[in-house]
Amino acid sequence: MTGAGDTHREGVVGDGYPAGAGWVVAAHGELDQDTLAPLEEALAAAAEQHPLVVLDTSAVTFGDSSFLNLLLRTHQLTTLRIAAPGEQLQRLFALTGADTVLSVYPAVEDAVAGS
């Protein structure tokens, strides 16, 4: 990977883009141990270069424990904010207590602003 701007991958990661002091990574589809590698690369690259990483999950249809583990690991590396999780992800965060550790926002704009 050549840098955080190079986050486009087939499958689960869309184009990343700058926002405020941070970087937005857009994810989509089903995120599990078989599909997670491109997202892991995109988040790691963004975390290396930006003090704030926002993960746009508005198009994520499923996330499992390996996805949750990736979020928690990334949270330890940088300021990670999760934006626009759907019902399944909200349930995952609530059931595991991750919503008390991760910063979750209703929209990308809210996550970027921290409000």
PDB file of C-alpha atoms in Angstrom:
ATOM      1  CA  MET A   1       0.000   0.000   0.000  1.00  0.00           C
ATOM      2  CA  THR A   2       1.392   3.384  -0.913  1.00  0.00           C
ATOM      3  CA  GLY A   3      -0.461   5.465   1.650  1.00  0.00           C
ATOM      4  CA  ALA A   4      -3.744   6.167   3.339  1.00  0.00           C
ATOM      5  CA  GLY A   5      -5.077   7.684   0.136  1.00  0.00           C
ATOM      6  CA  ASP A   6      -4.705   4.304  -1.544  1.00  0.00           C
ATOM      7  CA  THR A   7      -7.523   2.568   0.314  1.00  0.00           C
ATOM      8  CA  HIS A   8      -9.608   1.332  -2.599  1.00  0.00           C
ATOM      9  CA  ARG A   9      -9.897  -2.438  -2.628  1.00  0.00           C
ATOM     10  CA  GLU A  10     -12.300  -4.828  -4.240  1.00  0.00           C
ATOM     11  CA  GLY A  11     -14.929  -5.960  -1.821  1.00  0.00           C
ATOM     12  CA  VAL A  12     -15.291  -4.289   1.547  1.00  0.00           C
ATOM     13  CA  VAL A  13     -13.390  -0.983   1.328  1.00  0.00           C
ATOM     14  CA  GLY A  14     -14.393   2.049  -0.673  1.00  0.00           C
ATOM     15  CA  ASP A  15     -12.400   5.183  -1.333  1.00  0.00           C
ATOM     16  CA  GLY A  16     -10.920   6.948   1.675  1.00  0.00           C
ATOM     17  CA  TYR A  17     -10.907  10.723   1.915  1.00  0.00           C
ATOM     18  CA  PRO A  18      -9.684  13.517   4.187  1.00  0.00           C
ATOM     19  CA  ALA A  19     -12.117  15.113   6.623  1.00  0.00           C
ATOM     20  CA  GLY A  20     -11.094  17.792   9.079  1.00  0.00           C
ATOM     21  CA  ALA A  21      -8.029  16.632  10.980  1.00  0.00           C
ATOM     22  CA  GLY A  22      -8.659  13.020  10.071  1.00  0.00           C
ATOM     23  CA  TRP A  23      -9.294  10.438   7.414  1.00  0.00           C
ATOM     24  CA  VAL A  24     -12.527   8.645   6.565  1.00  0.00           C
ATOM     25  CA  VAL A  25     -12.438   4.982   5.578  1.00  0.00           C
ATOM     26  CA  ALA A  26     -15.646   3.708   3.995  1.00  0.00           C
ATOM     27  CA  ALA A  27     -16.526   0.060   4.511  1.00  0.00           C
ATOM     28  CA  HIS A  28     -19.354  -1.931   2.986  1.00  0.00           C
ATOM     29  CA  GLY A  29     -20.790  -5.405   2.752  1.00  0.00           C
ATOM     30  CA  GLU A  30     -20.144  -8.306   5.095  1.00  0.00           C
ATOM     31  CA  LEU A  31     -17.110  -8.019   7.358  1.00  0.00           C
ATOM     32  CA  ASP A  32     -15.794 -11.285   8.737  1.00  0.00           C
ATOM     33  CA  GLN A  33     -12.482 -13.122   8.954  1.00  0.00           C
ATOM     34  CA  ASP A  34     -12.623 -14.022   5.255  1.00  0.00           C
ATOM     35  CA  THR A  35     -13.189 -10.463   3.986  1.00  0.00           C
ATOM     36  CA  LEU A  36     -11.470  -8.302   6.600  1.00  0.00           C
ATOM     37  CA  ALA A  37      -7.887  -8.027   5.285  1.00  0.00           C
ATOM     38  CA  PRO A  38      -8.421  -5.015   2.953  1.00  0.00           C
ATOM     39  CA  LEU A  39     -10.179  -3.085   5.706  1.00  0.00           C
ATOM     40  CA  GLU A  40      -7.428  -3.934   8.162  1.00  0.00           C
ATOM     41  CA  GLU A  41      -4.838  -2.575   5.714  1.00  0.00           C
ATOM     42  CA  ALA A  42      -6.835   0.602   5.093  1.00  0.00           C
ATOM     43  CA  LEU A  43      -7.341   1.286   8.801  1.00  0.00           C
ATOM     44  CA  ALA A  44      -3.681   0.617   9.640  1.00  0.00           C
ATOM     45  CA  ALA A  45      -2.479   2.945   6.879  1.00  0.00           C
ATOM     46  CA  ALA A  46      -4.889   5.668   7.973  1.00  0.00           C
ATOM     47  CA  ALA A  47      -3.892   5.260  11.643  1.00  0.00           C
ATOM     48  CA  GLU A  48      -0.213   5.649  10.754  1.00  0.00           C
ATOM     49  CA  GLN A  49      -0.798   8.946   8.982  1.00  0.00           C
ATOM     50  CA  HIS A  50      -3.739  10.606  10.741  1.00  0.00           C
ATOM     51  CA  PRO A  51      -4.553  11.412  14.382  1.00  0.00           C
ATOM     52  CA  LEU A  52      -8.237  10.704  13.725  1.00  0.00           C
ATOM     53  CA  VAL A  53      -9.764   7.870  11.711  1.00  0.00           C
ATOM     54  CA  VAL A  54     -13.486   7.728  11.019  1.00  0.00           C
ATOM     55  CA  LEU A  55     -14.914   4.428   9.820  1.00  0.00           C
ATOM     56  CA  ASP A  56     -18.061   4.959   7.772  1.00  0.00           C
ATOM     57  CA  THR A  57     -20.112   1.812   8.385  1.00  0.00           C
ATOM     58  CA  SER A  58     -23.338   3.026   6.780  1.00  0.00           C
ATOM     59  CA  ALA A  59     -23.055   0.386   4.032  1.00  0.00           C
ATOM     60  CA  VAL A  60     -21.902  -2.488   6.258  1.00  0.00           C
ATOM     61  CA  THR A  61     -24.506  -5.248   6.285  1.00  0.00           C
ATOM     62  CA  PHE A  62     -22.786  -7.628   8.721  1.00  0.00           C
ATOM     63  CA  GLY A  63     -19.881  -7.622  11.152  1.00  0.00           C
ATOM     64  CA  ASP A  64     -18.681 -10.495  13.303  1.00  0.00           C
ATOM     65  CA  SER A  65     -16.287 -10.862  16.229  1.00  0.00           C
ATOM     66  CA  SER A  66     -13.217 -10.591  13.978  1.00  0.00           C
ATOM     67  CA  PHE A  67     -14.515  -7.223  12.729  1.00  0.00           C
ATOM     68  CA  LEU A  68     -15.119  -6.115  16.309  1.00  0.00           C
ATOM     69  CA  ASN A  69     -11.615  -7.244  17.270  1.00  0.00           C
ATOM     70  CA  LEU A  70     -10.171  -5.156  14.405  1.00  0.00           C
ATOM     71  CA  LEU A  71     -12.058  -2.093  15.634  1.00  0.00           C
ATOM     72  CA  LEU A  72     -10.771  -2.547  19.179  1.00  0.00           C
ATOM     73  CA  ARG A  73      -7.180  -2.988  17.974  1.00  0.00           C
ATOM     74  CA  THR A  74      -7.448   0.106  15.772  1.00  0.00           C
ATOM     75  CA  HIS A  75      -8.949   2.031  18.695  1.00  0.00           C
ATOM     76  CA  GLN A  76      -5.683   1.381  20.570  1.00  0.00           C
ATOM     77  CA  LEU A  77      -3.592   2.832  17.716  1.00  0.00           C
ATOM     78  CA  THR A  78      -5.433   6.073  17.011  1.00  0.00           C
ATOM     79  CA  THR A  79      -8.580   8.030  17.739  1.00  0.00           C
ATOM     80  CA  LEU A  80     -11.151   5.838  15.994  1.00  0.00           C
ATOM     81  CA  ARG A  81     -14.723   6.960  15.533  1.00  0.00           C
ATOM     82  CA  ILE A  82     -17.395   4.666  14.097  1.00  0.00           C
ATOM     83  CA  ALA A  83     -19.984   6.442  11.955  1.00  0.00           C
ATOM     84  CA  ALA A  84     -23.506   5.445  10.962  1.00  0.00           C
ATOM     85  CA  PRO A  85     -23.659   1.810  12.083  1.00  0.00           C
ATOM     86  CA  GLY A  86     -26.754  -0.078  11.003  1.00  0.00           C
ATOM     87  CA  GLU A  87     -29.002  -2.082  13.268  1.00  0.00           C
ATOM     88  CA  GLN A  88     -26.866  -5.263  13.165  1.00  0.00           C
ATOM     89  CA  LEU A  89     -23.680  -3.417  14.150  1.00  0.00           C
ATOM     90  CA  GLN A  90     -25.468  -1.445  16.850  1.00  0.00           C
ATOM     91  CA  ARG A  91     -26.693  -4.746  18.287  1.00  0.00           C
ATOM     92  CA  LEU A  92     -23.175  -6.240  18.101  1.00  0.00           C
ATOM     93  CA  PHE A  93     -21.711  -3.224  19.920  1.00  0.00           C
ATOM     94  CA  ALA A  94     -24.432  -3.250  22.585  1.00  0.00           C
ATOM     95  CA  LEU A  95     -24.304  -7.016  23.243  1.00  0.00           C
ATOM     96  CA  THR A  96     -20.532  -7.035  23.628  1.00  0.00           C
ATOM     97  CA  GLY A  97     -20.251  -3.755  25.519  1.00  0.00           C
ATOM     98  CA  ALA A  98     -18.087  -2.342  22.748  1.00  0.00           C
ATOM     99  CA  ASP A  99     -20.362   0.691  22.612  1.00  0.00           C
ATOM    100  CA  THR A 100     -18.895   1.703  25.990  1.00  0.00           C
ATOM    101  CA  VAL A 101     -15.342   1.584  24.584  1.00  0.00           C
ATOM    102  CA  LEU A 102     -15.724   2.702  20.974  1.00  0.00           C
ATOM    103  CA  SER A 103     -16.924   6.153  19.951  1.00  0.00           C
ATOM    104  CA  VAL A 104     -20.049   5.639  17.854  1.00  0.00           C
ATOM    105  CA  TYR A 105     -21.782   8.465  15.966  1.00  0.00           C
ATOM    106  CA  PRO A 106     -24.980   8.600  13.913  1.00  0.00           C
ATOM    107  CA  ALA A 107     -23.311  10.129  10.827  1.00  0.00           C
ATOM    108  CA  VAL A 108     -19.869  10.718   9.317  1.00  0.00           C
ATOM    109  CA  GLU A 109     -20.212  14.480   9.823  1.00  0.00           C
ATOM    110  CA  ASP A 110     -20.908  13.958  13.537  1.00  0.00           C
ATOM    111  CA  ALA A 111     -17.933  11.626  13.870  1.00  0.00           C
ATOM    112  CA  VAL A 112     -15.584  14.077  12.168  1.00  0.00           C
ATOM    113  CA  ALA A 113     -16.818  16.891  14.407  1.00  0.00           C
ATOM    114  CA  GLY A 114     -16.778  14.684  17.514  1.00  0.00           C
ATOM    115  CA  SER A 115     -20.306  15.694  18.410  1.00  0.00           C
TER     116      SER A 115
END
